[in-house]
PDB file of C-alpha atoms in Angstrom:
ATOM      1  CA  UNK E   1     102.442 112.519  77.950  1.00 35.00           C
ATOM      2  CA  UNK E   2      98.846 112.605  76.750  1.00 33.00           C
ATOM      3  CA  UNK E   3      96.206 111.881  79.429  1.00 33.00           C
ATOM      4  CA  UNK E   4      95.544 108.074  80.172  1.00 34.00           C
ATOM      5  CA  UNK E   5      94.371 106.834  76.883  1.00 40.00           C
ATOM      6  CA  UNK E   6      92.390 104.082  78.559  1.00 44.00           C
ATOM      7  CA  UNK E   7      89.342 105.427  80.213  1.00 47.00           C
ATOM      8  CA  UNK E   8      88.659 103.730  83.496  1.00 46.00           C
ATOM      9  CA  UNK E   9      85.979 101.281  84.593  1.00 47.00           C
ATOM     10  CA  UNK E  10      82.061 101.297  84.082  1.00 47.00           C
ATOM     11  CA  UNK E  11      82.287 100.509  88.234  1.00 55.00           C
ATOM     12  CA  UNK E  12      85.189 102.650  88.887  1.00 90.00           C
ATOM     13  CA  UNK E  13      87.553 100.076  89.629  1.00 97.00           C
ATOM     14  CA  UNK E  14      90.537  98.724  87.721  1.00 98.00           C
ATOM     15  CA  UNK E  15      93.536  96.871  88.854  1.00 99.00           C
ATOM     16  CA  UNK E  16      96.341  95.353  87.188  1.00 99.00           C
ATOM     17  CA  UNK E  17      99.868  92.515  87.662  1.00 99.00           C
ATOM     18  CA  UNK E  18     102.582  93.874  86.150  1.00 98.00           C
ATOM     19  CA  UNK E  19     105.457  91.418  86.670  1.00 98.00           C
ATOM     20  CA  UNK E  20     109.203  91.470  85.851  1.00 97.00           C
ATOM     21  CA  UNK E  21     110.599  88.988  83.624  1.00 97.00           C
ATOM     22  CA  UNK E  22     113.287  87.997  85.983  1.00 94.00           C
ATOM     23  CA  UNK E  23     112.146  84.006  85.572  1.00 94.00           C
ATOM     24  CA  UNK E  24     109.108  82.028  86.324  1.00 95.00           C
ATOM     25  CA  UNK E  25     105.595  82.746  88.803  1.00 95.00           C
ATOM     26  CA  UNK E  26     106.592  81.109  92.603  1.00 93.00           C
ATOM     27  CA  UNK E  27     103.710  81.511  95.429  1.00 94.00           C
ATOM     28  CA  UNK E  28     103.950  84.914  96.300  1.00 92.00           C
ATOM     29  CA  UNK E  29     104.012  85.957  92.892  1.00 95.00           C
ATOM     30  CA  UNK E  30     100.376  84.506  92.957  1.00 97.00           C
ATOM     31  CA  UNK E  31      99.613  85.141  96.179  1.00 97.00           C
ATOM     32  CA  UNK E  32      99.550  89.543  94.599  1.00 97.00           C
ATOM     33  CA  UNK E  33      98.320  88.235  91.589  1.00 98.00           C
ATOM     34  CA  UNK E  34      95.153  86.606  93.487  1.00 99.00           C
ATOM     35  CA  UNK E  35      94.384  88.686  95.650  1.00 99.00           C
ATOM     36  CA  UNK E  36      94.681  91.822  93.509  1.00 99.00           C
ATOM     37  CA  UNK E  37      92.215  90.018  90.845  1.00 99.00           C
ATOM     38  CA  UNK E  38      89.810  89.099  93.870  1.00 99.00           C
ATOM     39  CA  UNK E  39      90.086  92.018  94.935  1.00 99.00           C
ATOM     40  CA  UNK E  40      89.342  93.530  91.073  1.00 98.00           C
ATOM     41  CA  UNK E  41      86.407  90.694  90.834  1.00 98.00           C
ATOM     42  CA  UNK E  42      85.123  91.817  94.150  1.00 98.00           C
ATOM     43  CA  UNK E  43      84.466  95.523  93.386  1.00 97.00           C
ATOM     44  CA  UNK E  44      83.050  94.383  89.924  1.00 96.00           C
ATOM     45  CA  UNK E  45      86.084  96.164  88.106  1.00 97.00           C
ATOM     46  CA  UNK E  46      88.262  95.122  85.655  1.00 98.00           C
ATOM     47  CA  UNK E  47      91.991  93.399  85.970  1.00 99.00           C
ATOM     48  CA  UNK E  48      94.591  93.932  83.773  1.00 99.00           C
ATOM     49  CA  UNK E  49      98.590  91.861  83.447  1.00 99.00           C
ATOM     50  CA  UNK E  50     101.469  94.217  81.931  1.00 99.00           C
ATOM     51  CA  UNK E  51     104.660  92.490  81.636  1.00 99.00           C
ATOM     52  CA  UNK E  52     107.231  95.140  82.894  1.00 98.00           C
ATOM     53  CA  UNK E  53     110.389  94.456  80.494  1.00 97.00           C
ATOM     54  CA  UNK E  54     112.764  97.450  80.573  1.00 96.00           C
ATOM     55  CA  UNK E  55     115.329  95.667  81.963  1.00 95.00           C
ATOM     56  CA  UNK E  56     116.932  93.197  79.721  1.00 94.00           C
ATOM     57  CA  UNK E  57     119.934  92.970  81.606  1.00 93.00           C
ATOM     58  CA  UNK E  58     117.666  91.198  83.796  1.00 94.00           C
ATOM     59  CA  UNK E  59     115.706  89.571  81.878  1.00 96.00           C
ATOM     60  CA  UNK E  60     115.546  86.460  81.383  1.00 96.00           C
ATOM     61  CA  UNK E  61     114.606  84.558  77.553  1.00 96.00           C
ATOM     62  CA  UNK E  62     111.309  83.072  77.286  1.00 97.00           C
ATOM     63  CA  UNK E  63     110.183  84.119  81.212  1.00 97.00           C
ATOM     64  CA  UNK E  64     107.446  86.309  80.298  1.00 98.00           C
ATOM     65  CA  UNK E  65     106.052  84.026  77.436  1.00 98.00           C
ATOM     66  CA  UNK E  66     105.955  81.508  80.442  1.00 98.00           C
ATOM     67  CA  UNK E  67     104.884  83.850  82.806  1.00 98.00           C
ATOM     68  CA  UNK E  68     101.641  84.575  81.413  1.00 98.00           C
ATOM     69  CA  UNK E  69     101.107  81.248  80.159  1.00 98.00           C
ATOM     70  CA  UNK E  70     101.083  80.421  84.066  1.00 98.00           C
ATOM     71  CA  UNK E  71      98.398  83.036  84.529  1.00 98.00           C
ATOM     72  CA  UNK E  72      96.518  81.511  81.595  1.00 98.00           C
ATOM     73  CA  UNK E  73      96.782  78.334  83.236  1.00 98.00           C
ATOM     74  CA  UNK E  74      95.123  79.661  86.909  1.00 99.00           C
ATOM     75  CA  UNK E  75      92.862  80.926  85.034  1.00 98.00           C
ATOM     76  CA  UNK E  76      94.198  84.485  85.261  1.00 98.00           C
ATOM     77  CA  UNK E  77      94.365  86.121  82.263  1.00 94.00           C
ATOM     78  CA  UNK E  78      93.830  89.475  81.908  1.00 96.00           C
ATOM     79  CA  UNK E  79      90.518  91.348  81.039  1.00 98.00           C
ATOM     80  CA  UNK E  80      92.693  92.377  77.874  1.00 97.00           C
ATOM     81  CA  UNK E  81      96.012  91.952  76.095  1.00 98.00           C
ATOM     82  CA  UNK E  82      98.450  91.776  77.927  1.00 98.00           C
ATOM     83  CA  UNK E  83     100.270  95.302  77.797  1.00 98.00           C
ATOM     84  CA  UNK E  84     104.640  95.050  77.257  1.00 98.00           C
ATOM     85  CA  UNK E  85     106.621  98.282  79.085  1.00 98.00           C
ATOM     86  CA  UNK E  86     108.973  97.497  76.036  1.00 97.00           C
ATOM     87  CA  UNK E  87     106.449  98.439  73.911  1.00 97.00           C
ATOM     88  CA  UNK E  88     106.088 102.131  75.414  1.00 98.00           C
ATOM     89  CA  UNK E  89     109.229 104.147  75.077  1.00 98.00           C
ATOM     90  CA  UNK E  90     107.752 106.705  73.608  1.00 98.00           C
ATOM     91  CA  UNK E  91     105.235 107.708  76.584  1.00 98.00           C
ATOM     92  CA  UNK E  92     108.219 107.686  79.265  1.00 99.00           C
ATOM     93  CA  UNK E  93     110.399 109.573  76.678  1.00 98.00           C
ATOM     94  CA  UNK E  94     107.312 112.265  76.343  1.00 99.00           C
ATOM     95  CA  UNK E  95     106.903 112.345  80.550  1.00 99.00           C
ATOM     96  CA  UNK E  96     110.208 112.528  81.234  1.00 99.00           C
ATOM     97  CA  UNK E  97     110.797 115.672  78.398  1.00 98.00           C
ATOM     98  CA  UNK E  98     107.575 117.203  79.833  1.00 98.00           C
ATOM     99  CA  UNK E  99     109.728 116.441  83.996  1.00 98.00           C
ATOM    100  CA  UNK E 100     112.827 118.052  82.336  1.00 98.00           C
ATOM    101  CA  UNK E 101     110.750 120.727  80.693  1.00 98.00           C
ATOM    102  CA  UNK E 102     108.914 122.533  83.382  1.00 98.00           C
ATOM    103  CA  UNK E 103     112.838 122.031  86.182  1.00 96.00           C
ATOM    104  CA  UNK E 104     111.784 118.821  87.775  1.00 97.00           C
ATOM    105  CA  UNK E 105     114.095 116.871  86.627  1.00 97.00           C
ATOM    106  CA  UNK E 106     118.755 117.346  85.769  1.00 93.00           C
ATOM    107  CA  UNK E 107     120.637 115.192  84.097  1.00 94.00           C
ATOM    108  CA  UNK E 108     123.589 114.261  86.941  1.00 91.00           C
ATOM    109  CA  UNK E 109     126.791 112.561  86.229  1.00 88.00           C
ATOM    110  CA  UNK E 110     127.108 111.418  90.090  1.00 84.00           C
ATOM    111  CA  UNK E 111     127.807 107.330  89.613  1.00 77.00           C
ATOM    112  CA  UNK E 112     127.138 105.780  92.989  1.00 74.00           C
ATOM    113  CA  UNK E 113     130.228 105.030  94.481  1.00 72.00           C
ATOM    114  CA  UNK E 114     130.579 109.496  94.676  1.00 70.00           C
ATOM    115  CA  UNK E 115     127.201 109.584  96.590  1.00 71.00           C
ATOM    116  CA  UNK E 116     128.673 106.609  99.305  1.00 68.00           C
ATOM    117  CA  UNK E 117     129.889 109.399 101.643  1.00 67.00           C
ATOM    118  CA  UNK E 118     125.835 110.955 100.955  1.00 69.00           C
ATOM    119  CA  UNK E 119     124.932 107.504 102.263  1.00 69.00           C
ATOM    120  CA  UNK E 120     123.668 106.546  98.349  1.00 71.00           C
ATOM    121  CA  UNK E 121     121.578 109.579  98.648  1.00 77.00           C
ATOM    122  CA  UNK E 122     121.714 112.363  96.236  1.00 76.00           C
ATOM    123  CA  UNK E 123     120.941 115.793  97.546  1.00 68.00           C
ATOM    124  CA  UNK E 124     123.211 117.225  95.708  1.00 73.00           C
ATOM    125  CA  UNK E 125     125.544 116.538  92.273  1.00 74.00           C
ATOM    126  CA  UNK E 126     129.214 115.498  93.810  1.00 66.00           C
ATOM    127  CA  UNK E 127     129.989 114.104  89.882  1.00 65.00           C
ATOM    128  CA  UNK E 128     133.574 115.993  89.653  1.00 63.00           C
ATOM    129  CA  UNK E 129     133.695 115.201  85.195  1.00 67.00           C
ATOM    130  CA  UNK E 130     130.240 114.960  83.737  1.00 72.00           C
ATOM    131  CA  UNK E 131     129.678 111.477  81.469  1.00 75.00           C
ATOM    132  CA  UNK E 132     128.354 111.575  78.585  1.00 79.00           C
ATOM    133  CA  UNK E 133     125.254 109.984  78.944  1.00 88.00           C
ATOM    134  CA  UNK E 134     124.438 111.255  81.854  1.00 93.00           C
ATOM    135  CA  UNK E 135     121.608 109.830  84.722  1.00 94.00           C
ATOM    136  CA  UNK E 136     118.074 112.089  84.818  1.00 95.00           C
ATOM    137  CA  UNK E 137     116.572 111.821  88.496  1.00 94.00           C
ATOM    138  CA  UNK E 138     113.581 113.619  89.710  1.00 97.00           C
ATOM    139  CA  UNK E 139     114.153 116.508  91.849  1.00 96.00           C
ATOM    140  CA  UNK E 140     112.952 116.448  95.204  1.00 96.00           C
ATOM    141  CA  UNK E 141     112.345 119.628  97.071  1.00 94.00           C
ATOM    142  CA  UNK E 142     114.121 119.990 100.485  1.00 93.00           C
ATOM    143  CA  UNK E 143     111.429 119.235 103.479  1.00 94.00           C
ATOM    144  CA  UNK E 144     109.196 116.624 100.500  1.00 96.00           C
ATOM    145  CA  UNK E 145     107.669 114.218 102.809  1.00 96.00           C
ATOM    146  CA  UNK E 146     104.188 111.686 101.630  1.00 98.00           C
ATOM    147  CA  UNK E 147     101.696 110.714 103.202  1.00 97.00           C
ATOM    148  CA  UNK E 148      98.562 109.028 101.978  1.00 97.00           C
ATOM    149  CA  UNK E 149      96.863 105.633 103.008  1.00 98.00           C
ATOM    150  CA  UNK E 150      97.138 102.114 102.178  1.00 98.00           C
ATOM    151  CA  UNK E 151      94.055 100.258 101.926  1.00 97.00           C
ATOM    152  CA  UNK E 152      95.457  97.097 103.697  1.00 97.00           C
ATOM    153  CA  UNK E 153      98.171  97.965 105.256  1.00 97.00           C
ATOM    154  CA  UNK E 154      97.074 102.386 107.457  1.00 97.00           C
ATOM    155  CA  UNK E 155      98.184 105.161 107.138  1.00 97.00           C
ATOM    156  CA  UNK E 156     102.026 104.939 105.697  1.00 97.00           C
ATOM    157  CA  UNK E 157     104.818 108.520 105.083  1.00 97.00           C
ATOM    158  CA  UNK E 158     107.718 109.183 104.242  1.00 97.00           C
ATOM    159  CA  UNK E 159     110.348 111.895 104.040  1.00 97.00           C
ATOM    160  CA  UNK E 160     111.504 111.631 100.673  1.00 97.00           C
ATOM    161  CA  UNK E 161     113.704 113.923 100.899  1.00 94.00           C
ATOM    162  CA  UNK E 162     115.892 112.546 103.110  1.00 94.00           C
ATOM    163  CA  UNK E 163     115.178 109.021 103.100  1.00 94.00           C
ATOM    164  CA  UNK E 164     115.231 108.520  99.444  1.00 94.00           C
ATOM    165  CA  UNK E 165     117.079 111.815  98.203  1.00 93.00           C
ATOM    166  CA  UNK E 166     116.629 112.545  94.364  1.00 94.00           C
ATOM    167  CA  UNK E 167     115.411 109.394  92.422  1.00 95.00           C
ATOM    168  CA  UNK E 168     116.699 108.388  88.751  1.00 96.00           C
ATOM    169  CA  UNK E 169     113.703 108.210  85.823  1.00 98.00           C
ATOM    170  CA  UNK E 170     116.575 107.722  83.088  1.00 98.00           C
ATOM    171  CA  UNK E 171     119.316 105.378  84.035  1.00 96.00           C
ATOM    172  CA  UNK E 172     122.888 105.769  82.772  1.00 93.00           C
ATOM    173  CA  UNK E 173     122.754 102.579  80.490  1.00 94.00           C
ATOM    174  CA  UNK E 174     119.369 104.690  78.514  1.00 95.00           C
ATOM    175  CA  UNK E 175     117.064 101.814  80.033  1.00 97.00           C
ATOM    176  CA  UNK E 176     114.799 103.416  82.010  1.00 98.00           C
ATOM    177  CA  UNK E 177     113.098 103.342  85.288  1.00 98.00           C
ATOM    178  CA  UNK E 178     110.885 101.387  86.890  1.00 98.00           C
ATOM    179  CA  UNK E 179     109.342 104.084  89.353  1.00 98.00           C
ATOM    180  CA  UNK E 180     108.834 106.547  86.216  1.00 99.00           C
ATOM    181  CA  UNK E 181     107.562 103.508  83.715  1.00 99.00           C
ATOM    182  CA  UNK E 182     105.033 101.995  86.578  1.00 98.00           C
ATOM    183  CA  UNK E 183     103.670 106.128  87.351  1.00 99.00           C
ATOM    184  CA  UNK E 184     103.067 106.693  82.899  1.00 99.00           C
ATOM    185  CA  UNK E 185     101.391 102.999  82.302  1.00 98.00           C
ATOM    186  CA  UNK E 186      99.153 103.314  85.843  1.00 98.00           C
ATOM    187  CA  UNK E 187      97.641 106.319  84.547  1.00 98.00           C
ATOM    188  CA  UNK E 188      97.646 105.595  80.383  1.00 98.00           C
ATOM    189  CA  UNK E 189      95.663 102.496  81.383  1.00 98.00           C
ATOM    190  CA  UNK E 190      93.737 104.150  83.710  1.00 97.00           C
ATOM    191  CA  UNK E 191      94.321 101.931  86.350  1.00 98.00           C
ATOM    192  CA  UNK E 192      92.573 103.283  89.149  1.00 98.00           C
ATOM    193  CA  UNK E 193      93.373 100.448  92.579  1.00 98.00           C
ATOM    194  CA  UNK E 194      97.078  99.471  92.664  1.00 99.00           C
ATOM    195  CA  UNK E 195      97.498  95.821  94.236  1.00 99.00           C
ATOM    196  CA  UNK E 196     100.967  94.744  95.266  1.00 98.00           C
ATOM    197  CA  UNK E 197     103.495  93.320  97.373  1.00 96.00           C
ATOM    198  CA  UNK E 198     104.459  94.965 100.692  1.00 96.00           C
ATOM    199  CA  UNK E 199     108.386  94.824  99.730  1.00 94.00           C
ATOM    200  CA  UNK E 200     106.875  97.984  97.294  1.00 97.00           C
ATOM    201  CA  UNK E 201     105.731 100.208  99.739  1.00 97.00           C
ATOM    202  CA  UNK E 202     108.522 102.080 100.315  1.00 95.00           C
ATOM    203  CA  UNK E 203     108.296 103.290  96.760  1.00 98.00           C
ATOM    204  CA  UNK E 204     104.920 104.957  96.431  1.00 98.00           C
ATOM    205  CA  UNK E 205     105.492 108.087  97.956  1.00 98.00           C
ATOM    206  CA  UNK E 206     108.080 108.069  95.077  1.00 98.00           C
ATOM    207  CA  UNK E 207     105.328 107.538  92.297  1.00 98.00           C
ATOM    208  CA  UNK E 208     102.920 109.892  94.749  1.00 98.00           C
ATOM    209  CA  UNK E 209     105.730 112.553  93.765  1.00 98.00           C
ATOM    210  CA  UNK E 210     106.363 111.774  89.569  1.00 98.00           C
ATOM    211  CA  UNK E 211     102.113 111.555  89.872  1.00 98.00           C
ATOM    212  CA  UNK E 212     102.125 114.496  91.294  1.00 98.00           C
ATOM    213  CA  UNK E 213     104.957 116.922  89.264  1.00 98.00           C
ATOM    214  CA  UNK E 214     103.289 114.842  86.108  1.00 98.00           C
ATOM    215  CA  UNK E 215      99.886 115.974  86.863  1.00 98.00           C
ATOM    216  CA  UNK E 216      98.490 112.847  86.806  1.00 98.00           C
ATOM    217  CA  UNK E 217      95.790 111.175  89.260  1.00 96.00           C
ATOM    218  CA  UNK E 218      96.740 109.384  92.705  1.00 97.00           C
ATOM    219  CA  UNK E 219      95.427 105.568  92.505  1.00 98.00           C
ATOM    220  CA  UNK E 220      94.270 103.746  95.755  1.00 98.00           C
ATOM    221  CA  UNK E 221      97.234 101.544  97.431  1.00 98.00           C
ATOM    222  CA  UNK E 222      96.334  98.130  99.220  1.00 98.00           C
ATOM    223  CA  UNK E 223      99.963  96.376  99.493  1.00 98.00           C
ATOM    224  CA  UNK E 224      99.230  92.507 100.675  1.00 97.00           C
ATOM    225  CA  UNK E 225     102.079  91.012 103.192  1.00 95.00           C
ATOM    226  CA  UNK E 226     104.313  88.894 101.584  1.00 91.00           C
ATOM    227  CA  UNK E 227     105.300  85.104 102.328  1.00 84.00           C
ATOM    228  CA  UNK E 228     108.802  84.544 103.586  1.00 76.00           C
ATOM    229  CA  UNK E 229     110.804  81.680 104.010  1.00 66.00           C
ATOM    230  CA  UNK E 230     111.813  79.691 107.104  1.00 64.00           C
ATOM    231  CA  UNK E 231     114.141  82.285 107.576  1.00 63.00           C
ATOM    232  CA  UNK E 232     112.028  85.023 106.748  1.00 62.00           C
ATOM    233  CA  UNK E 233     113.476  85.945 103.896  1.00 63.00           C
ATOM    234  CA  UNK E 234     110.959  87.088 100.651  1.00 66.00           C
ATOM    235  CA  UNK E 235     110.099  84.861  97.855  1.00 60.00           C
ATOM    236  CA  UNK E 236     111.365  86.031  95.264  1.00 57.00           C
ATOM    237  CA  UNK E 237     113.231  84.991  91.717  1.00 52.00           C
ATOM    238  CA  UNK E 238     116.085  85.654  92.273  1.00 52.00           C
ATOM    239  CA  UNK E 239     115.547  83.843  95.865  1.00 53.00           C
ATOM    240  CA  UNK E 240     115.094  80.661  93.704  1.00 58.00           C
ATOM    241  CA  UNK E 241     111.582  80.426  94.831  1.00 74.00           C
ATOM    242  CA  UNK E 242     110.077  77.167  93.890  1.00 85.00           C
ATOM    243  CA  UNK E 243     108.689  77.677  90.596  1.00 91.00           C
ATOM    244  CA  UNK E 244     104.599  77.612  90.782  1.00 95.00           C
ATOM    245  CA  UNK E 245     103.270  74.149  88.438  1.00 96.00           C
ATOM    246  CA  UNK E 246     101.069  75.364  85.842  1.00 96.00           C
ATOM    247  CA  UNK E 247     100.254  71.352  85.698  1.00 97.00           C
ATOM    248  CA  UNK E 248      98.566  71.644  89.318  1.00 97.00           C
ATOM    249  CA  UNK E 249      96.992  75.328  89.779  1.00 97.00           C
ATOM    250  CA  UNK E 250      94.900  74.168  91.849  1.00 98.00           C
ATOM    251  CA  UNK E 251      97.190  73.129  95.391  1.00 97.00           C
ATOM    252  CA  UNK E 252      98.373  76.474  95.164  1.00 97.00           C
ATOM    253  CA  UNK E 253      95.795  78.661  94.413  1.00 98.00           C
ATOM    254  CA  UNK E 254      93.700  76.900  97.305  1.00 98.00           C
ATOM    255  CA  UNK E 255      97.472  78.224  99.415  1.00 96.00           C
ATOM    256  CA  UNK E 256      96.663  81.680  98.399  1.00 97.00           C
ATOM    257  CA  UNK E 257      93.094  80.844  99.468  1.00 98.00           C
ATOM    258  CA  UNK E 258      93.896  80.432 102.694  1.00 97.00           C
ATOM    259  CA  UNK E 259      96.865  82.850 103.120  1.00 96.00           C
ATOM    260  CA  UNK E 260      94.955  85.340 102.050  1.00 98.00           C
ATOM    261  CA  UNK E 261      92.683  84.707 105.136  1.00 98.00           C
ATOM    262  CA  UNK E 262      89.702  83.384 103.518  1.00 98.00           C
ATOM    263  CA  UNK E 263      87.834  79.762 104.979  1.00 98.00           C
ATOM    264  CA  UNK E 264      89.617  77.174 102.883  1.00 98.00           C
ATOM    265  CA  UNK E 265      86.488  75.147 104.023  1.00 97.00           C
ATOM    266  CA  UNK E 266      85.262  77.644 100.454  1.00 97.00           C
ATOM    267  CA  UNK E 267      87.272  76.159  98.191  1.00 97.00           C
ATOM    268  CA  UNK E 268      88.249  72.945  99.084  1.00 94.00           C
ATOM    269  CA  UNK E 269      85.463  70.472  97.639  1.00 92.00           C
ATOM    270  CA  UNK E 270      86.535  72.331  93.619  1.00 97.00           C
ATOM    271  CA  UNK E 271      87.626  70.442  91.645  1.00 94.00           C
ATOM    272  CA  UNK E 272      88.875  72.385  88.390  1.00 97.00           C
ATOM    273  CA  UNK E 273      90.520  76.216  88.326  1.00 98.00           C
ATOM    274  CA  UNK E 274      86.965  76.993  87.055  1.00 98.00           C
ATOM    275  CA  UNK E 275      84.848  76.115  90.411  1.00 98.00           C
ATOM    276  CA  UNK E 276      87.680  77.426  92.905  1.00 98.00           C
ATOM    277  CA  UNK E 277      87.360  80.579  91.141  1.00 98.00           C
ATOM    278  CA  UNK E 278      83.663  81.188  90.963  1.00 98.00           C
ATOM    279  CA  UNK E 279      83.269  80.380  94.165  1.00 98.00           C
ATOM    280  CA  UNK E 280      86.313  82.339  95.111  1.00 98.00           C
ATOM    281  CA  UNK E 281      84.690  85.123  93.736  1.00 98.00           C
ATOM    282  CA  UNK E 282      81.177  84.612  95.306  1.00 98.00           C
ATOM    283  CA  UNK E 283      83.039  84.303  98.721  1.00 98.00           C
ATOM    284  CA  UNK E 284      85.938  86.791  99.112  1.00 98.00           C
ATOM    285  CA  UNK E 285      85.325  88.969 101.917  1.00 98.00           C
ATOM    286  CA  UNK E 286      88.503  91.519 101.950  1.00 98.00           C
ATOM    287  CA  UNK E 287      87.532  92.639 105.109  1.00 98.00           C
ATOM    288  CA  UNK E 288      89.536  89.136 106.227  1.00 98.00           C
ATOM    289  CA  UNK E 289      92.715  89.478 104.087  1.00 98.00           C
ATOM    290  CA  UNK E 290      95.721  90.144 106.613  1.00 96.00           C
ATOM    291  CA  UNK E 291      98.647  93.266 107.128  1.00 94.00           C
ATOM    292  CA  UNK E 292     100.730  90.565 107.388  1.00 89.00           C
ATOM    293  CA  UNK E 293     101.728  86.634 107.709  1.00 83.00           C
ATOM    294  CA  UNK E 294     104.039  84.582 110.454  1.00 60.00           C
ATOM    295  CA  UNK E 295     105.594  81.857 108.158  1.00 51.00           C
ATOM    296  CA  UNK E 296     106.496  78.147 110.307  1.00 45.00           C
ATOM    297  CA  UNK E 297     107.750  75.625 109.029  1.00 39.00           C
ATOM    298  CA  UNK E 298     105.491  73.266 107.821  1.00 45.00           C
ATOM    299  CA  UNK E 299     102.395  75.736 108.183  1.00 45.00           C
ATOM    300  CA  UNK E 300     101.388  79.677 107.462  1.00 45.00           C
ATOM    301  CA  UNK E 301      99.405  81.616 109.713  1.00 45.00           C
ATOM    302  CA  UNK E 302      98.049  85.353 108.869  1.00 49.00           C
ATOM    303  CA  UNK E 303      97.341  87.430 111.819  1.00 45.00           C
TER     304      UNK E 303
END
């Protein structure tokens, strides 16, 4: 795979927001996007948008266009035209070929049911008959552990061999796995800082293993707290979280500003999106970001 085609911003900071087009954006999506945008602006860097459309069976027709329109309505269009993973297959293939040639990846015909006896963790192939179209997995060495310092969650470590095992890079159905695509894209786009929701915290050690195997730079990571519903479940498109209202963006932006630990008074008097974003950019204090959110009906508090 070629090196990054886009150099990092002059300030040394380039972030991104990368939704999958599986439904409309919701308040949890906005929390991640707004938090990432604020951190990029605070650092004097760039903030990009990437559409992660490499899983057609899960995608909703028209969702990507609706997501981009919603981001524009909330004043959070990226600093460059959006990137589309569906147009970047050649980069993923080049990276996979490098891993295969180096012996870091291998073909695997194991099904999920075949791996059930191993707790779903692949440590050796158990398939009796090779598939015509096997998956490709990263070879994770015995005892492979990864530790990193998250910008908000502190020190995070994982025994990838024991907890995850050899993980998929190319699915048997021909779809690229998220872990490979995101690592290749972050390097190719010169992303220096990955800001996203804490639901992806346990994906980070796998991505760092891939970055090492490919000889790519490891960006800084910061995982924002998840926005949960009254039952403690993550707000998500799959759980039918209420979509954002692009026609009335101010209430949701104010809510996210408060959820990010910032003083509500700083943006209370702003009458339009541009004014709110200017004030938020000037007043944002990353030291106030909460590591967790606690939800109560009718109220959200931080810790």
